[in-house]
Amino acid sequence: MSDPSAGDAAQSGLRLNLRIISVVIFNFASYLTIGLPLAVLPGYVHDVMGYSAFWAGLVISLQYFATLLSRPHAGRFADLWGPKKVVIFGLFGALICGICYALAALSSSIPLVSLLLLCLGRVVLGVGQSFAGTGATLWGVGVVGSLHIGRVISWNGIFTYGAMAIGAPLGVAIYMWGGLLLLAAIVIAIALVAIVLAFPRPAVKTSKGKPLPFRAVLGRIWGYGLILAMGSVGFGVIATFITLFYQDKGWQGAAFALTLFSVAFVGTRMLFPNAINRFGGLNVALVCFAVEAFGLLMVWGSWEPWMAKVGALLTGAGFSLVFPAIGVVAVKVVPPQNQGSALATYTAFMDLALGITGPLAGLIMSYAGVPVIYLLSSLLVCLAILATLRLKRVTIA
């Protein structure tokens, strides 16, 4: 006989997931506007507009720097205004970005003006994403309760990376069909639809307590953020340099390794949505770091392509739950009225780590070869294990 309580639990879990998805879908829209032009803009700036690879890279990087710098402000305003208003503000950033893309396409005969409009759009998009991403997470927590914050962060990540994975190839197809102007129109349409759907949704209450100053929040969060940064390096070197690793080895199939990494990342979050609640954030983080470190070590030591692919898969699976596992613990060290600031500050450590990893790993590769970055990244993740163990002892004490 089947257990009725198991069915009730499954139905309850489904309802919970649907309530979370109904909110984090707005972050999906935000990231879709990021993913659509991601594979198009570098080639457009370099090949169509005639600017150097430096400017092509800068147009992309401006969004990440804007996101990093605006994260703390996004969290503070989420605490003051409430997450719904912050999400809508962020979606308006995506809308303005789309308008800048359209104006850049229309002014293509004046390359400098077109370039400046693209740069302005990327900066506005970066600010908008930090607001939409932070607000969507806190809105989801407000809808289902702080007990399920790990599940909310996990679903937010699934929709984030799902939007990026869908957006890049879709953006290339749209660009080939109708150029930058059509791509801009799609970005504007996505932002408008998301804004229209967000307005009628009920807001959630914010805590009325006096918020801590940013310095105090940073003082409580930085240890957790540093552990996240060390764990994020593995993600950075796989996503950025696995293609060069395969070229260095003379192998084919780097794209499939990236696919395995992404599938493992999303799949792990979907298979273990309640692991953090059941076993505790720090315990889950320890297991995840161990899997990630082994995966990176396997990539470094691979002498056959299948070993690198398995290593990439393990790295994706291991890193998958690191952000929510540590984040659940981090946001609880501040009062409820500061959870937005705490989450945004914590996320900024990942932004910073990914921003530094690229140029630093590239410098190391130029002197020591490509494979060594995977060994060093594995050692850094092992250091994150030690830091997590120390944090766990302090927490217990």
Coordinates of C-alpha atoms in Angstrom, one line a residue, residues 59-245:
V59 CA 31.6 46.2 -23.2
I60 CA 30.9 42.8 -21.6
S61 CA 32.9 43.4 -18.4
L62 CA 31.2 46.7 -17.6
Q63 CA 28.0 44.8 -16.7
Y64 CA 29.9 42.6 -14.2
F65 CA 31.7 45.6 -12.6
A66 CA 28.4 47.5 -12.3
T67 CA 26.7 44.5 -10.7
L68 CA 29.6 44.1 -8.2
L69 CA 29.6 47.7 -7.2
S70 CA 25.8 48.0 -6.9
R71 CA 25.2 44.8 -4.9
P72 CA 25.5 46.4 -1.4
H73 CA 23.1 49.2 -2.5
A74 CA 20.6 46.6 -3.9
G75 CA 20.6 44.8 -0.5
R76 CA 20.2 48.0 1.5
F77 CA 17.2 49.2 -0.7
A78 CA 15.6 45.8 -0.5
D79 CA 15.7 46.1 3.3
L80 CA 14.2 49.6 3.1
W81 CA 11.7 49.5 0.2
G82 CA 10.9 45.8 0.2
P83 CA 12.0 43.2 -2.4
K84 CA 9.1 43.7 -4.8
K85 CA 10.0 47.3 -5.5
V86 CA 13.6 46.4 -5.9
V87 CA 12.8 43.7 -8.4
I88 CA 10.7 46.1 -10.5
F89 CA 13.5 48.7 -10.3
G90 CA 15.9 46.1 -11.6
L91 CA 13.6 45.1 -14.4
F92 CA 13.4 48.7 -15.5
G93 CA 17.2 48.6 -15.7
A94 CA 16.9 45.7 -18.3
L95 CA 14.3 47.7 -20.1
I96 CA 16.5 50.8 -20.4
C97 CA 19.4 48.6 -21.5
G98 CA 17.3 47.2 -24.3
I99 CA 16.5 50.8 -25.4
C100 CA 20.2 51.6 -25.4
Y101 CA 20.9 48.6 -27.6
A102 CA 18.2 49.8 -30.0
L103 CA 19.6 53.3 -30.1
A104 CA 23.1 51.8 -30.6
A105 CA 21.9 49.8 -33.6
L106 CA 20.2 52.9 -35.1
S107 CA 23.3 55.0 -34.7
S108 CA 25.7 52.3 -36.1
S109 CA 26.9 54.9 -38.7
I110 CA 28.5 56.8 -35.9
P111 CA 30.6 54.1 -34.2
L112 CA 31.7 56.2 -31.2
V113 CA 28.1 57.1 -30.3
S114 CA 27.0 53.5 -30.8
L115 CA 29.8 52.2 -28.6
L116 CA 29.0 54.7 -25.8
L117 CA 25.3 53.7 -25.9
L118 CA 26.3 50.0 -25.6
C119 CA 28.5 50.8 -22.7
L120 CA 25.7 52.8 -21.0
G121 CA 23.3 50.0 -21.5
R122 CA 25.7 47.4 -20.0
V123 CA 26.2 49.6 -16.9
V124 CA 22.5 50.1 -16.4
L125 CA 21.9 46.3 -17.0
G126 CA 24.5 45.5 -14.4
V127 CA 22.8 47.7 -11.8
G128 CA 19.5 46.3 -12.7
Q129 CA 20.6 42.7 -12.4
S130 CA 22.0 43.2 -8.9
F131 CA 18.6 44.7 -7.8
A132 CA 16.5 42.1 -9.6
G133 CA 18.6 39.2 -8.4
T134 CA 18.9 40.3 -4.8
G135 CA 15.2 41.3 -4.6
A136 CA 13.9 38.1 -6.2
T137 CA 15.7 36.0 -3.6
L138 CA 14.4 38.0 -0.7
W139 CA 10.9 38.2 -2.2
G140 CA 10.9 34.4 -2.5
V141 CA 12.0 34.1 1.1
G142 CA 9.2 36.5 2.1
V143 CA 6.7 34.3 0.3
V144 CA 7.6 30.9 1.7
G145 CA 9.4 31.9 5.0
S146 CA 13.0 32.0 6.1
L147 CA 12.9 28.2 6.9
H148 CA 13.1 27.6 3.1
I149 CA 15.8 30.2 2.3
G150 CA 18.1 27.4 1.0
R151 CA 15.5 26.2 -1.4
V152 CA 14.8 29.7 -2.6
I153 CA 18.5 30.4 -3.3
S154 CA 18.8 27.0 -5.1
W155 CA 15.8 27.7 -7.4
N156 CA 17.1 31.2 -8.0
G157 CA 20.4 29.7 -9.2
I158 CA 18.7 27.1 -11.4
F159 CA 16.7 29.9 -13.2
T160 CA 19.8 32.1 -13.4
Y161 CA 22.1 29.6 -15.1
G162 CA 19.1 28.2 -17.1
A163 CA 18.5 31.7 -18.5
M164 CA 22.2 32.1 -19.4
A165 CA 22.3 28.7 -21.1
I166 CA 19.2 29.4 -23.1
G167 CA 19.9 33.0 -23.8
A168 CA 23.3 32.8 -25.5
P169 CA 22.4 30.4 -28.4
L170 CA 19.0 32.0 -28.8
G171 CA 20.6 35.5 -29.0
V172 CA 22.9 34.3 -31.8
A173 CA 19.9 33.0 -33.7
I174 CA 17.9 36.2 -33.3
Y175 CA 20.9 38.3 -34.3
M176 CA 21.5 36.3 -37.5
W177 CA 17.8 36.7 -38.4
G178 CA 17.3 40.4 -37.6
G179 CA 20.5 42.0 -36.3
L180 CA 21.1 44.0 -33.2
L181 CA 17.8 46.0 -33.6
L182 CA 15.7 42.8 -33.4
L183 CA 17.7 41.6 -30.4
A184 CA 17.1 44.9 -28.7
A185 CA 13.4 44.6 -29.3
I186 CA 13.3 41.1 -27.8
V187 CA 15.2 42.4 -24.7
I188 CA 12.7 45.3 -24.4
A189 CA 9.7 43.0 -24.7
I190 CA 11.0 40.5 -22.1
A191 CA 11.6 43.3 -19.6
L192 CA 8.2 44.9 -20.3
V193 CA 6.3 41.6 -19.9
A194 CA 8.2 40.9 -16.6
I195 CA 7.4 44.3 -15.2
V196 CA 3.7 44.0 -16.2
L197 CA 3.5 40.6 -14.5
A198 CA 5.4 41.8 -11.4
F199 CA 3.2 44.8 -10.5
P200 CA 0.0 42.9 -9.5
R201 CA 1.8 40.3 -7.4
P202 CA 1.5 40.9 -3.6
A203 CA 4.4 42.4 -1.8
V204 CA 5.8 40.9 1.4
K205 CA 6.3 42.7 4.7
T206 CA 9.7 44.0 5.6
S207 CA 11.2 44.1 9.1
K208 CA 10.7 47.5 10.8
G209 CA 13.8 47.2 13.0
K210 CA 16.7 49.6 12.7
P211 CA 19.1 48.3 10.1
L212 CA 22.8 47.9 10.9
P213 CA 25.3 50.0 8.9
F214 CA 27.0 48.4 6.0
R215 CA 30.3 48.2 7.8
A216 CA 28.7 46.1 10.6
V217 CA 27.1 43.8 8.0
L218 CA 30.4 43.3 6.2
G219 CA 32.1 42.6 9.5
R220 CA 29.7 39.7 10.1
I221 CA 29.6 38.4 6.6
W222 CA 33.1 38.6 5.3
G223 CA 34.2 35.2 6.6
Y224 CA 31.4 33.4 4.8
G225 CA 32.0 35.5 1.7
L226 CA 35.7 34.5 1.7
I227 CA 34.8 30.8 1.8
L228 CA 32.3 31.4 -1.1
A229 CA 35.1 33.2 -3.1
M230 CA 37.5 30.3 -2.6
G231 CA 34.9 27.8 -3.8
S232 CA 33.9 30.0 -6.7
V233 CA 37.3 29.8 -8.3
G234 CA 36.7 26.2 -9.4
F235 CA 33.6 27.4 -11.3
G236 CA 35.6 30.2 -12.8
V237 CA 38.4 28.1 -14.2
I238 CA 36.1 25.5 -15.7
A239 CA 33.7 28.0 -17.3
T240 CA 36.5 30.2 -18.6
F241 CA 39.5 27.9 -19.5
I242 CA 38.3 24.4 -20.1
T243 CA 38.4 25.2 -23.9
L244 CA 42.0 26.2 -23.6
F245 CA 42.7 23.1 -21.5

